[in-house]
Tab-separated table of C-alpha atoms in Angstrom:
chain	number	residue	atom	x	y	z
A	30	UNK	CA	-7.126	6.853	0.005
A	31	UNK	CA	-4.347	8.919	-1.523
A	32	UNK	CA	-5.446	11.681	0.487
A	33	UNK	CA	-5.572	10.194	4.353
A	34	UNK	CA	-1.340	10.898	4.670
A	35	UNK	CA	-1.695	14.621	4.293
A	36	UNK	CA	-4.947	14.807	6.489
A	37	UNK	CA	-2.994	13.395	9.415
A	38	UNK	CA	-0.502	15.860	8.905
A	39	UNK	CA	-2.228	18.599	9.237
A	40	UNK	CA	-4.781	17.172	11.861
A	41	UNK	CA	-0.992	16.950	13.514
A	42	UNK	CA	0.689	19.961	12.333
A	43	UNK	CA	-0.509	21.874	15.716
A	44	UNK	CA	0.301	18.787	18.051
A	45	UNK	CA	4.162	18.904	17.632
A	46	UNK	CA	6.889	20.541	16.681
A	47	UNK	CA	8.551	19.724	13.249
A	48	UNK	CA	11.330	17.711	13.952
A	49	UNK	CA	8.901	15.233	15.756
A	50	UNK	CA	5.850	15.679	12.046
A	51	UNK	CA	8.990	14.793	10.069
A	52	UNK	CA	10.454	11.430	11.834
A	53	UNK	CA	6.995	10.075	12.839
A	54	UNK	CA	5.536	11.375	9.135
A	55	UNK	CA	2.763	8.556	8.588
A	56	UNK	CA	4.069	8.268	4.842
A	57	UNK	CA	7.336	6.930	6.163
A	58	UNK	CA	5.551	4.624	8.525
A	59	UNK	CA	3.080	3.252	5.999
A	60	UNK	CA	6.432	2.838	3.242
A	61	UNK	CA	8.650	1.271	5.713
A	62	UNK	CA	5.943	-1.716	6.374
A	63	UNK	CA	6.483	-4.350	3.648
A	64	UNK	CA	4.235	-7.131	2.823
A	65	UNK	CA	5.427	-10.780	1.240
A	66	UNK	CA	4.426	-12.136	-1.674
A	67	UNK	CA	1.027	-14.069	-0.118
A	68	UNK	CA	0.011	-11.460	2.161
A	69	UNK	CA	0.063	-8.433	-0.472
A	70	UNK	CA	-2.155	-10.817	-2.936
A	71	UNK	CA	-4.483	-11.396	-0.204
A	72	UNK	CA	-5.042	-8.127	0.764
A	73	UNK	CA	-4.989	-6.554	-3.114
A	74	UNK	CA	-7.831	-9.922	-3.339
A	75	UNK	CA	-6.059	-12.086	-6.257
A	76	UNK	CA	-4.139	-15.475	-6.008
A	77	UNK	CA	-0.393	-14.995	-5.873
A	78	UNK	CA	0.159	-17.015	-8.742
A	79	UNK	CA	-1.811	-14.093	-10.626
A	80	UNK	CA	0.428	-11.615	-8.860
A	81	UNK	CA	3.456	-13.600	-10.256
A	82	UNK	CA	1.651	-13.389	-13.950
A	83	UNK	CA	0.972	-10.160	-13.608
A	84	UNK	CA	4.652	-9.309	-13.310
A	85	UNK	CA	6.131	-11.419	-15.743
A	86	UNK	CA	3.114	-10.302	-18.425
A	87	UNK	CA	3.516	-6.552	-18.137
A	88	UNK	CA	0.726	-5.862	-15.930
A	89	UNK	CA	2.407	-5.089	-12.935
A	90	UNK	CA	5.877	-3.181	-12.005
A	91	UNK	CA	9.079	-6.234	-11.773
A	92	UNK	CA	9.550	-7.030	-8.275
A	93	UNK	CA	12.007	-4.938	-5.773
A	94	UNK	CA	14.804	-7.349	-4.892
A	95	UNK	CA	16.809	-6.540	-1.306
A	96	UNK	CA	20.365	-5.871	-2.194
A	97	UNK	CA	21.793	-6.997	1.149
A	98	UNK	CA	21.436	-10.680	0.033
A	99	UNK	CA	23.435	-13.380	-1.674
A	100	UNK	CA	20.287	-14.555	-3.274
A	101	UNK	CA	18.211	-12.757	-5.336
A	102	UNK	CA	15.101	-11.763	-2.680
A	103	UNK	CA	11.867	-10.299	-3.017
A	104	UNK	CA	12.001	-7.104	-0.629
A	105	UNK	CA	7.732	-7.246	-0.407
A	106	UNK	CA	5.265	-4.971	-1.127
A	107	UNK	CA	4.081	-2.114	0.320
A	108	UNK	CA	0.571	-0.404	0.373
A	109	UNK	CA	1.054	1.726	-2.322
A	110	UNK	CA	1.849	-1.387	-4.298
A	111	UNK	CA	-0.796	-3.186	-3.054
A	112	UNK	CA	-3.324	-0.249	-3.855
A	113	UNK	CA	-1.466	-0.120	-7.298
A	114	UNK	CA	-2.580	-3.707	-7.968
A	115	UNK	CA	-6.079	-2.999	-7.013
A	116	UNK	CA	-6.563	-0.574	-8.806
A	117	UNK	CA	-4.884	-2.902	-12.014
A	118	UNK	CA	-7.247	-5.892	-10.999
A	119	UNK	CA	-10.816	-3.985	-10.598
A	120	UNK	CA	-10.732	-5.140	-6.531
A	121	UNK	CA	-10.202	-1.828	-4.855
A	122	UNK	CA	-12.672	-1.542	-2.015
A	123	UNK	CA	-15.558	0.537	-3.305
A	124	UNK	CA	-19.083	1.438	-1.951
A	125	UNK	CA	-22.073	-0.478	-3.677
A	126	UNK	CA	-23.392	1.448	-6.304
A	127	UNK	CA	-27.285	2.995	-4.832
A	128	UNK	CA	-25.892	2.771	-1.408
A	129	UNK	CA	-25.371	5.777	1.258
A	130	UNK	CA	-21.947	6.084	2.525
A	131	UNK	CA	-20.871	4.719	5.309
A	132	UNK	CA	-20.004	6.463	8.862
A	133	UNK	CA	-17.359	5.312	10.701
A	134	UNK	CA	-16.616	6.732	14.282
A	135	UNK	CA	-12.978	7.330	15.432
């Protein structure tokens, strides 16, 4: 997983110039994308009252709040927090242990 960012970039190195690899990096894509609180426990496979535990207990990083609110505002999640908490929980997607890899087409 940690490794898909730079093999875009250099599958893309070739395709365009720099200027162009350094606004459209796919890093700055995936980091800009935030998730609320509901969708990012879905997709890291745990309740979001266990996501709230989590944070209060130690487990997980405090919450990023947005700063260009009155009220005190979750900003979401993004991936890497979301892979973060997978990887705290035990539910990162893995392949079945005695089973061939999959091939997926592109």
């Amino acid at each position: 997983m940690k490794n898909i960012s730079s093999l875009v970039a250099n599958a893309q190195k070739n395709k365009h110039d720099e200027a162009w690899l350094e606004f459209n990096s796919v890093d700055e894509r995936v980091q800009k994308r935030r998730y609320g609180t509901t969708q990012a426990a879905e997709l890291a496979g745990i309740s979001h009252s266990l996501l709230y535990a989590a944070e209060e207990d130690g487990r997980l990083p405090k919450p990023e709040y947005r700063t260009d609110t009155v009220k005190k505002v979750r900003s979401g999640y993004t991936m890497n927090h979301i892979n973060h908490m997978r990887e705290v929980f035990g539910t990162a997607p893995r392949k079945p242990e005695g089973e061939n890899a999959a091939i997926i087409g592109v």
